[in-house]
PDB file of C-alpha atoms and ligand atoms in Angstrom:
ATOM      1  CA  MET A 163      -3.295 -13.470  -5.598  1.00 95.00           C
ATOM      2  CA  GLU A 164      -2.461 -14.824  -8.976  1.00 95.00           C
ATOM      3  CA  ARG A 165       0.515 -12.845 -11.319  1.00 95.00           C
ATOM      4  CA  ARG A 166       0.499 -13.946 -14.924  1.00 95.00           C
ATOM      5  CA  LEU A 167       0.272 -13.240 -18.685  1.00 94.00           C
ATOM      6  CA  ALA A 168      -3.181 -13.789 -20.153  1.00 95.00           C
ATOM      7  CA  ARG A 169      -4.081 -15.946 -22.702  1.00 93.00           C
ATOM      8  CA  GLY A 170      -7.562 -16.684 -25.450  1.00 93.00           C
ATOM      9  CA  GLU A 171      -9.592 -17.683 -23.131  1.00 95.00           C
ATOM     10  CA  ASP A 172      -9.290 -14.921 -20.759  1.00 96.00           C
ATOM     11  CA  ILE A 173     -10.757 -12.418 -23.108  1.00 96.00           C
ATOM     12  CA  PRO A 174     -14.650 -12.236 -22.645  1.00 96.00           C
ATOM     13  CA  ALA A 175     -13.459 -11.291 -18.983  1.00 96.00           C
ATOM     14  CA  LEU A 176     -10.742  -8.671 -19.690  1.00 96.00           C
ATOM     15  CA  ALA A 177     -13.081  -7.350 -22.446  1.00 95.00           C
ATOM     16  CA  ALA A 178     -16.250  -7.228 -19.279  1.00 95.00           C
ATOM     17  CA  LEU A 179     -13.339  -5.563 -17.060  1.00 96.00           C
ATOM     18  CA  GLU A 180     -12.088  -2.622 -20.050  1.00 94.00           C
ATOM     19  CA  ARG A 181     -16.352  -2.163 -20.590  1.00 93.00           C
ATOM     20  CA  ALA A 182     -16.908  -1.640 -17.514  1.00 94.00           C
ATOM     21  CA  CYS A 183     -13.853   0.794 -16.930  1.00 93.00           C
ATOM     22  CA  PHE A 184     -14.064   2.540 -20.201  1.00 89.00           C
ATOM     23  CA  PRO A 185     -16.731   3.226 -22.052  1.00 81.00           C
ATOM     24  CA  GLU A 186     -14.807   3.581 -25.144  1.00 81.00           C
ATOM     25  CA  GLY A 187     -12.110   0.931 -24.777  1.00 85.00           C
ATOM     26  CA  ALA A 188     -11.604  -2.180 -26.702  1.00 89.00           C
ATOM     27  CA  ASP A 189     -14.188  -5.260 -27.417  1.00 92.00           C
ATOM     28  CA  GLU A 190     -13.065  -8.252 -27.593  1.00 95.00           C
ATOM     29  CA  ALA A 191     -12.188  -8.712 -31.548  1.00 95.00           C
ATOM     30  CA  MET A 192      -9.390  -5.544 -30.874  1.00 93.00           C
ATOM     31  CA  LEU A 193      -8.327  -7.975 -27.566  1.00 94.00           C
ATOM     32  CA  GLU A 194      -7.919 -10.805 -29.367  1.00 95.00           C
ATOM     33  CA  ARG A 195      -5.928  -8.818 -32.346  1.00 94.00           C
ATOM     34  CA  PHE A 196      -3.613  -7.430 -29.433  1.00 93.00           C
ATOM     35  CA  LEU A 197      -3.162 -10.514 -27.963  1.00 92.00           C
ATOM     36  CA  SER A 198      -1.885 -12.833 -30.677  1.00 92.00           C
ATOM     37  CA  ASP A 199       0.228 -10.074 -32.668  1.00 93.00           C
ATOM     38  CA  GLY A 200       3.562  -9.804 -30.923  1.00 91.00           C
ATOM     39  CA  ARG A 201       2.692  -6.368 -30.079  1.00 95.00           C
ATOM     40  CA  HIS A 202       1.201  -6.305 -27.456  1.00 96.00           C
ATOM     41  CA  ARG A 203       2.084  -7.980 -23.960  1.00 96.00           C
ATOM     42  CA  PHE A 204      -0.794  -8.123 -21.156  1.00 96.00           C
ATOM     43  CA  LEU A 205      -0.557  -8.744 -17.793  1.00 96.00           C
ATOM     44  CA  LEU A 206      -3.458 -10.276 -15.270  1.00 97.00           C
ATOM     45  CA  ALA A 207      -4.121 -10.427 -11.952  1.00 97.00           C
ATOM     46  CA  GLU A 208      -7.009 -12.987 -10.878  1.00 97.00           C
ATOM     47  CA  GLU A 209      -7.335 -14.732  -7.226  1.00 97.00           C
ATOM     48  CA  ASP A 210      -9.328 -18.110  -7.349  1.00 95.00           C
ATOM     49  CA  GLY A 211     -10.104 -18.151 -10.798  1.00 93.00           C
ATOM     50  CA  THR A 212     -11.863 -14.073 -10.911  1.00 95.00           C
ATOM     51  CA  LEU A 213     -10.095 -11.959 -13.204  1.00 97.00           C
ATOM     52  CA  LEU A 214      -9.325  -9.145 -10.150  1.00 98.00           C
ATOM     53  CA  GLY A 215      -7.370  -6.252 -13.222  1.00 98.00           C
ATOM     54  CA  TYR A 216      -5.534  -6.184 -16.123  1.00 97.00           C
ATOM     55  CA  ALA A 217      -2.353  -3.932 -17.621  1.00 97.00           C
ATOM     56  CA  TRP A 218      -1.305  -3.697 -21.193  1.00 96.00           C
ATOM     57  CA  TYR A 219       0.771  -2.326 -22.786  1.00 97.00           C
ATOM     58  CA  GLU A 220       1.828  -2.095 -26.615  1.00 97.00           C
ATOM     59  CA  PHE A 221       5.763  -2.365 -27.635  1.00 97.00           C
ATOM     60  CA  VAL A 222       7.702  -1.099 -30.912  1.00 96.00           C
ATOM     61  CA  LEU A 223      11.536  -1.317 -30.889  1.00 95.00           C
ATOM     62  CA  ASP A 224      12.605  -0.384 -27.080  1.00 95.00           C
ATOM     63  CA  GLU A 225       9.547   1.868 -26.305  1.00 97.00           C
ATOM     64  CA  GLY A 226       6.912   0.824 -24.874  1.00 98.00           C
ATOM     65  CA  TYR A 227       3.399   2.612 -24.257  1.00 98.00           C
ATOM     66  CA  VAL A 228       0.433   1.550 -22.041  1.00 98.00           C
ATOM     67  CA  GLY A 229      -3.243   1.187 -23.304  1.00 95.00           C
ATOM     68  CA  ASN A 230      -4.859   0.468 -19.704  1.00 94.00           C
ATOM     69  CA  VAL A 231      -4.538  -0.171 -16.101  1.00 97.00           C
ATOM     70  CA  ALA A 232      -8.499  -1.709 -14.695  1.00 97.00           C
ATOM     71  CA  VAL A 233      -8.954  -2.800 -11.392  1.00 98.00           C
ATOM     72  CA  ALA A 234     -12.334  -4.210 -10.535  1.00 97.00           C
ATOM     73  CA  ALA A 235     -14.122  -2.138  -8.117  1.00 96.00           C
ATOM     74  CA  GLU A 236     -14.716  -3.977  -6.027  1.00 96.00           C
ATOM     75  CA  HIS A 237     -10.351  -4.431  -5.504  1.00 97.00           C
ATOM     76  CA  ARG A 238      -9.595  -1.568  -6.153  1.00 97.00           C
ATOM     77  CA  ARG A 239      -7.496  -0.388  -3.729  1.00 97.00           C
ATOM     78  CA  GLN A 240      -5.955  -3.685  -2.416  1.00 97.00           C
ATOM     79  CA  GLY A 241      -2.378  -3.544  -3.958  1.00 97.00           C
ATOM     80  CA  VAL A 242      -3.294  -5.038  -7.034  1.00 98.00           C
ATOM     81  CA  GLY A 243      -3.237  -2.107  -9.453  1.00 98.00           C
ATOM     82  CA  ARG A 244      -0.405  -1.031  -8.056  1.00 98.00           C
ATOM     83  CA  ALA A 245       1.468  -4.904  -8.641  1.00 98.00           C
ATOM     84  CA  LEU A 246       0.232  -5.179 -12.112  1.00 98.00           C
ATOM     85  CA  VAL A 247       1.577  -1.197 -12.924  1.00 98.00           C
ATOM     86  CA  ALA A 248       4.825  -3.115 -10.883  1.00 97.00           C
ATOM     87  CA  ASP A 249       4.461  -6.309 -13.414  1.00 95.00           C
ATOM     88  CA  MET A 250       3.806  -4.268 -16.889  1.00 97.00           C
ATOM     89  CA  LEU A 251       7.330  -2.242 -15.291  1.00 97.00           C
ATOM     90  CA  SER A 252       9.170  -5.255 -15.388  1.00 95.00           C
ATOM     91  CA  ASP A 253       8.120  -7.279 -17.984  1.00 95.00           C
ATOM     92  CA  ALA A 254       8.675  -4.598 -20.093  1.00 96.00           C
ATOM     93  CA  ALA A 255      12.320  -3.872 -18.861  1.00 96.00           C
ATOM     94  CA  SER A 256      13.063  -7.413 -19.848  1.00 95.00           C
ATOM     95  CA  LEU A 257      12.264  -7.113 -22.983  1.00 95.00           C
ATOM     96  CA  GLY A 258      14.676  -4.481 -23.599  1.00 95.00           C
ATOM     97  CA  LEU A 259      12.567  -1.099 -23.526  1.00 97.00           C
ATOM     98  CA  ALA A 260      13.972   2.132 -22.213  1.00 96.00           C
ATOM     99  CA  PHE A 261       9.999   3.725 -21.142  1.00 98.00           C
ATOM    100  CA  LEU A 262       7.718   3.137 -20.662  1.00 98.00           C
ATOM    101  CA  THR A 263       4.832   6.717 -21.595  1.00 98.00           C
ATOM    102  CA  LEU A 264       0.884   7.090 -20.886  1.00 98.00           C
ATOM    103  CA  GLU A 265      -1.973   9.401 -21.619  1.00 97.00           C
ATOM    104  CA  VAL A 266      -4.274  10.026 -18.314  1.00 97.00           C
ATOM    105  CA  ARG A 267      -6.970  11.838 -17.725  1.00 96.00           C
ATOM    106  CA  GLU A 268      -5.827  15.432 -15.899  1.00 97.00           C
ATOM    107  CA  SER A 269      -8.804  14.564 -13.703  1.00 97.00           C
ATOM    108  CA  ASN A 270      -7.890  11.148 -13.008  1.00 97.00           C
ATOM    109  CA  LEU A 271      -6.296  11.116  -9.482  1.00 97.00           C
ATOM    110  CA  PRO A 272      -6.214   7.517  -8.765  1.00 97.00           C
ATOM    111  CA  ALA A 273      -4.259   6.701 -11.406  1.00 97.00           C
ATOM    112  CA  GLN A 274      -1.747   9.792 -11.220  1.00 98.00           C
ATOM    113  CA  SER A 275      -1.291   8.444  -7.648  1.00 98.00           C
ATOM    114  CA  LEU A 276      -0.189   5.196  -8.812  1.00 98.00           C
ATOM    115  CA  TYR A 277       1.631   6.487 -11.389  1.00 98.00           C
ATOM    116  CA  ARG A 278       3.876   8.336  -9.675  1.00 98.00           C
ATOM    117  CA  ALA A 279       3.800   5.716  -6.723  1.00 97.00           C
ATOM    118  CA  LEU A 280       5.631   3.651  -9.289  1.00 97.00           C
ATOM    119  CA  GLY A 281       8.378   6.339 -10.413  1.00 97.00           C
ATOM    120  CA  PHE A 282       5.965   8.020 -13.857  1.00 98.00           C
ATOM    121  CA  LEU A 283       6.139  11.591 -14.192  1.00 98.00           C
ATOM    122  CA  ALA A 284       4.466  13.844 -15.632  1.00 98.00           C
ATOM    123  CA  VAL A 285       6.105  15.556 -18.392  1.00 98.00           C
ATOM    124  CA  GLY A 286       3.554  17.271 -20.880  1.00 98.00           C
ATOM    125  CA  ARG A 287      -0.596  17.169 -21.522  1.00 98.00           C
ATOM    126  CA  ARG A 288      -2.109  16.474 -24.720  1.00 98.00           C
ATOM    127  CA  LYS A 289      -5.222  19.273 -25.455  1.00 98.00           C
ATOM    128  CA  ARG A 290      -8.983  18.269 -25.456  1.00 97.00           C
ATOM    129  CA  TYR A 291      -7.809  15.064 -26.343  1.00 95.00           C
ATOM    130  CA  TYR A 292     -10.235  12.989 -24.538  1.00 93.00           C
ATOM    131  CA  GLU A 293     -13.435  13.168 -27.141  1.00 90.00           C
ATOM    132  CA  ASP A 294     -16.733  12.415 -24.333  1.00 90.00           C
ATOM    133  CA  ASN A 295     -16.143  15.068 -22.757  1.00 93.00           C
ATOM    134  CA  GLY A 296     -12.711  17.667 -24.202  1.00 95.00           C
ATOM    135  CA  GLU A 297     -10.628  16.518 -20.835  1.00 96.00           C
ATOM    136  CA  ASP A 298      -6.397  16.811 -21.446  1.00 97.00           C
ATOM    137  CA  ALA A 299      -4.653  14.321 -20.793  1.00 97.00           C
ATOM    138  CA  LEU A 300      -1.659  14.079 -18.801  1.00 98.00           C
ATOM    139  CA  ILE A 301       1.191  12.269 -20.326  1.00 98.00           C
ATOM    140  CA  MET A 302       3.568   9.837 -18.367  1.00 98.00           C
ATOM    141  CA  VAL A 303       6.710   8.263 -18.854  1.00 98.00           C
ATOM    142  CA  CYS A 304       8.220   5.681 -17.151  1.00 98.00           C
ATOM    143  CA  ASP A 305      12.406   5.440 -18.496  1.00 96.00           C
ATOM    144  CA  ARG A 306      13.556   4.590 -14.470  1.00 94.00           C
ATOM    145  CA  MET A 307      13.466   0.959 -14.923  1.00 95.00           C
ATOM    146  CA  PRO A 308      13.725  -2.090 -12.994  1.00 93.00           C
ATOM    147  CA  PRO A 309      16.069  -4.639 -13.280  1.00 91.00           C
ATOM    148  CA  ALA A 310      14.992  -6.950 -15.406  1.00 88.00           C
ATOM    149  CA  ASP A 311      13.690 -10.299 -14.320  1.00 85.00           C
ATOM    150  CA  PRO A 312      16.028 -13.520 -14.249  1.00 85.00           C
ATOM    151  CA  ASP A 313      13.427 -15.922 -15.115  1.00 83.00           C
ATOM    152  CA  PHE A 314      12.124 -13.703 -18.022  1.00 84.00           C
ATOM    153  CA  GLU A 315      11.702 -15.607 -21.617  1.00 78.00           C
ATOM    154  CA  GLU A 316      11.094 -13.838 -24.692  1.00 75.00           C
ATOM    155  CA  PRO A 317       7.448 -14.341 -26.183  1.00 72.00           C
ATOM    156  CA  GLU A 318       7.006 -16.732 -29.369  1.00 64.00           C
ATOM    157  CA  THR A 319       7.963 -15.184 -32.351  1.00 54.00           C
ATOM    158  CA  VAL A 320       4.829 -14.698 -34.271  1.00 52.00           C
ATOM    159  CA  HIS A 321       4.927 -16.065 -37.915  1.00 53.00           C
ATOM    160  CA  GLU A 322       1.585 -13.864 -39.513  1.00 54.00           C
ATOM    161  CA  GLU A 323       0.050 -15.476 -42.676  1.00 55.00           C
ATOM    162  CA  ALA A 324       1.770 -14.590 -45.794  1.00 48.00           C
TER     163      ALA A 324
HETATM  164  C1  COA B 864      -6.089   3.460 -10.541  1.00 82.98           C
HETATM  165  C2  COA B 864      -6.163   1.671 -10.417  1.00 82.98           C
HETATM  166  C3  COA B 864      -5.949   0.985 -11.914  1.00 82.98           C
HETATM  167  C4  COA B 864      -5.416   1.583  -9.184  1.00 82.98           C
HETATM  168  O1  COA B 864      -6.279   0.241  -8.347  1.00 82.98           O
HETATM  169  P1  COA B 864      -6.061   0.349  -7.358  1.00 82.98           P
HETATM  170  O2  COA B 864      -5.473  -1.426  -7.058  1.00 82.98           O
HETATM  171  O3  COA B 864      -6.934   0.314  -6.567  1.00 82.98           O
HETATM  172  O4  COA B 864      -4.752   0.632  -6.974  1.00 82.98           O
HETATM  173  P2  COA B 864      -4.064   0.784  -5.512  1.00 82.98           P
HETATM  174  O5  COA B 864      -4.532  -0.548  -4.469  1.00 82.98           O
HETATM  175  O6  COA B 864      -2.895  -0.486  -6.063  1.00 82.98           O
HETATM  176  O7  COA B 864      -3.230   1.776  -5.602  1.00 82.98           O
HETATM  177  C5  COA B 864      -1.752   1.461  -5.234  1.00 82.98           C
HETATM  178  C6  COA B 864      -0.846   2.902  -5.133  1.00 82.98           C
HETATM  179  O8  COA B 864      -2.596   4.248  -6.142  1.00 82.98           O
HETATM  180  C7  COA B 864      -2.853   5.293  -5.661  1.00 82.98           C
HETATM  181  N1  COA B 864      -4.072   5.178  -5.945  1.00 82.98           N
HETATM  182  C8  COA B 864      -4.678   4.346  -5.663  1.00 82.98           C
HETATM  183  N2  COA B 864      -6.445   4.622  -5.960  1.00 82.98           N
HETATM  184  C9  COA B 864      -5.961   5.283  -4.988  1.00 82.98           C
HETATM  185  C10 COA B 864      -7.506   6.369  -5.266  1.00 82.98           C
HETATM  186  N3  COA B 864      -8.736   6.354  -5.160  1.00 82.98           N
HETATM  187  N4  COA B 864      -6.885   7.927  -4.525  1.00 82.98           N
HETATM  188  C11 COA B 864      -5.563   8.693  -4.312  1.00 82.98           C
HETATM  189  N5  COA B 864      -4.853   7.200  -4.094  1.00 82.98           N
HETATM  190  C12 COA B 864      -5.104   6.528  -5.209  1.00 82.98           C
HETATM  191  C13 COA B 864      -2.234   5.199  -3.798  1.00 82.98           C
HETATM  192  O9  COA B 864      -0.667   5.583  -3.641  1.00 82.98           O
HETATM  193  C14 COA B 864      -2.431   3.771  -3.696  1.00 82.98           C
HETATM  194  O10 COA B 864      -0.901   3.322  -2.499  1.00 82.98           O
HETATM  195  P3  COA B 864      -1.946   2.739  -1.340  1.00 82.98           P
HETATM  196  O11 COA B 864      -3.109   2.019  -1.065  1.00 82.98           O
HETATM  197  O12 COA B 864      -0.652   3.416  -0.399  1.00 82.98           O
HETATM  198  O13 COA B 864      -2.276   4.604  -0.912  1.00 82.98           O
HETATM  199  C15 COA B 864      -8.268   1.850 -10.650  1.00 82.98           C
HETATM  200  O14 COA B 864      -8.708   2.983  -9.579  1.00 82.98           O
HETATM  201  C16 COA B 864      -9.239   1.768 -11.527  1.00 82.98           C
HETATM  202  O15 COA B 864      -8.909   0.584 -12.542  1.00 82.98           O
HETATM  203  N6  COA B 864      -9.682   2.727 -12.795  1.00 82.98           N
HETATM  204  C17 COA B 864     -10.774   3.030 -12.865  1.00 82.98           C
HETATM  205  C18 COA B 864      -9.712   3.198 -14.262  1.00 82.98           C
HETATM  206  C19 COA B 864      -8.550   3.442 -14.305  1.00 82.98           C
HETATM  207  O16 COA B 864      -9.032   5.049 -14.212  1.00 82.98           O
HETATM  208  N7  COA B 864      -7.436   2.951 -14.902  1.00 82.98           N
HETATM  209  C20 COA B 864      -6.114   3.953 -15.377  1.00 82.98           C
HETATM  210  C21 COA B 864      -6.049   4.808 -16.939  1.00 82.98           C
HETATM  211  S1  COA B 864      -5.383   5.817 -16.866  1.00 82.98           S
END
């Protein structure tokens, strides 16, 4: 398994997996915006050019907000999700973020178990957060950040058109 930051040419595969996992997930246009706005970080796992999974988060000052983590159904329970969340925490630590937070469906025990295994704690609840079925979201936070990656390179500054 190889892991790296996503690039523009990964968008169709990312969007296909996002659609497969989240009916209301980001489409290609949204992913394209996220990849180029300098406020989002996209990590992916692949094998022989096939996308296994991805994780992305948004950062504002020293705060990180996880958007989604997804692993293709046929590649689950093989450590891909764990590797991606660990990468995301290391990436966030290298950017100097103080914590990562996320919302997860109350019924999504696999994801909660993954996040707990990587140091996230449930700290609150958003009532009826999900519009499709009125389900509550658990708010989870990890503020025990791993050490920064010594090989980390700052992302390129994005120059927005005036
Ligand atoms: C949640 C998800 C990303 C986990 O990815 P994964 O690659 O299967 O996870 P891993 O194999 O790395 O598992 C790591 C740990 O997570 C937990 N876990 C993962 N899947 C689980 C399951 N089905 N049931 C219980 N625990 C589970 C376990 O603690 C596991 O460690 P273990 O294998 O040593 O027991 C994957 O199930 C997925 O893509 N689900 C659909 C999308 C989704 O719900 N994303 C989260 C949105 S907030």
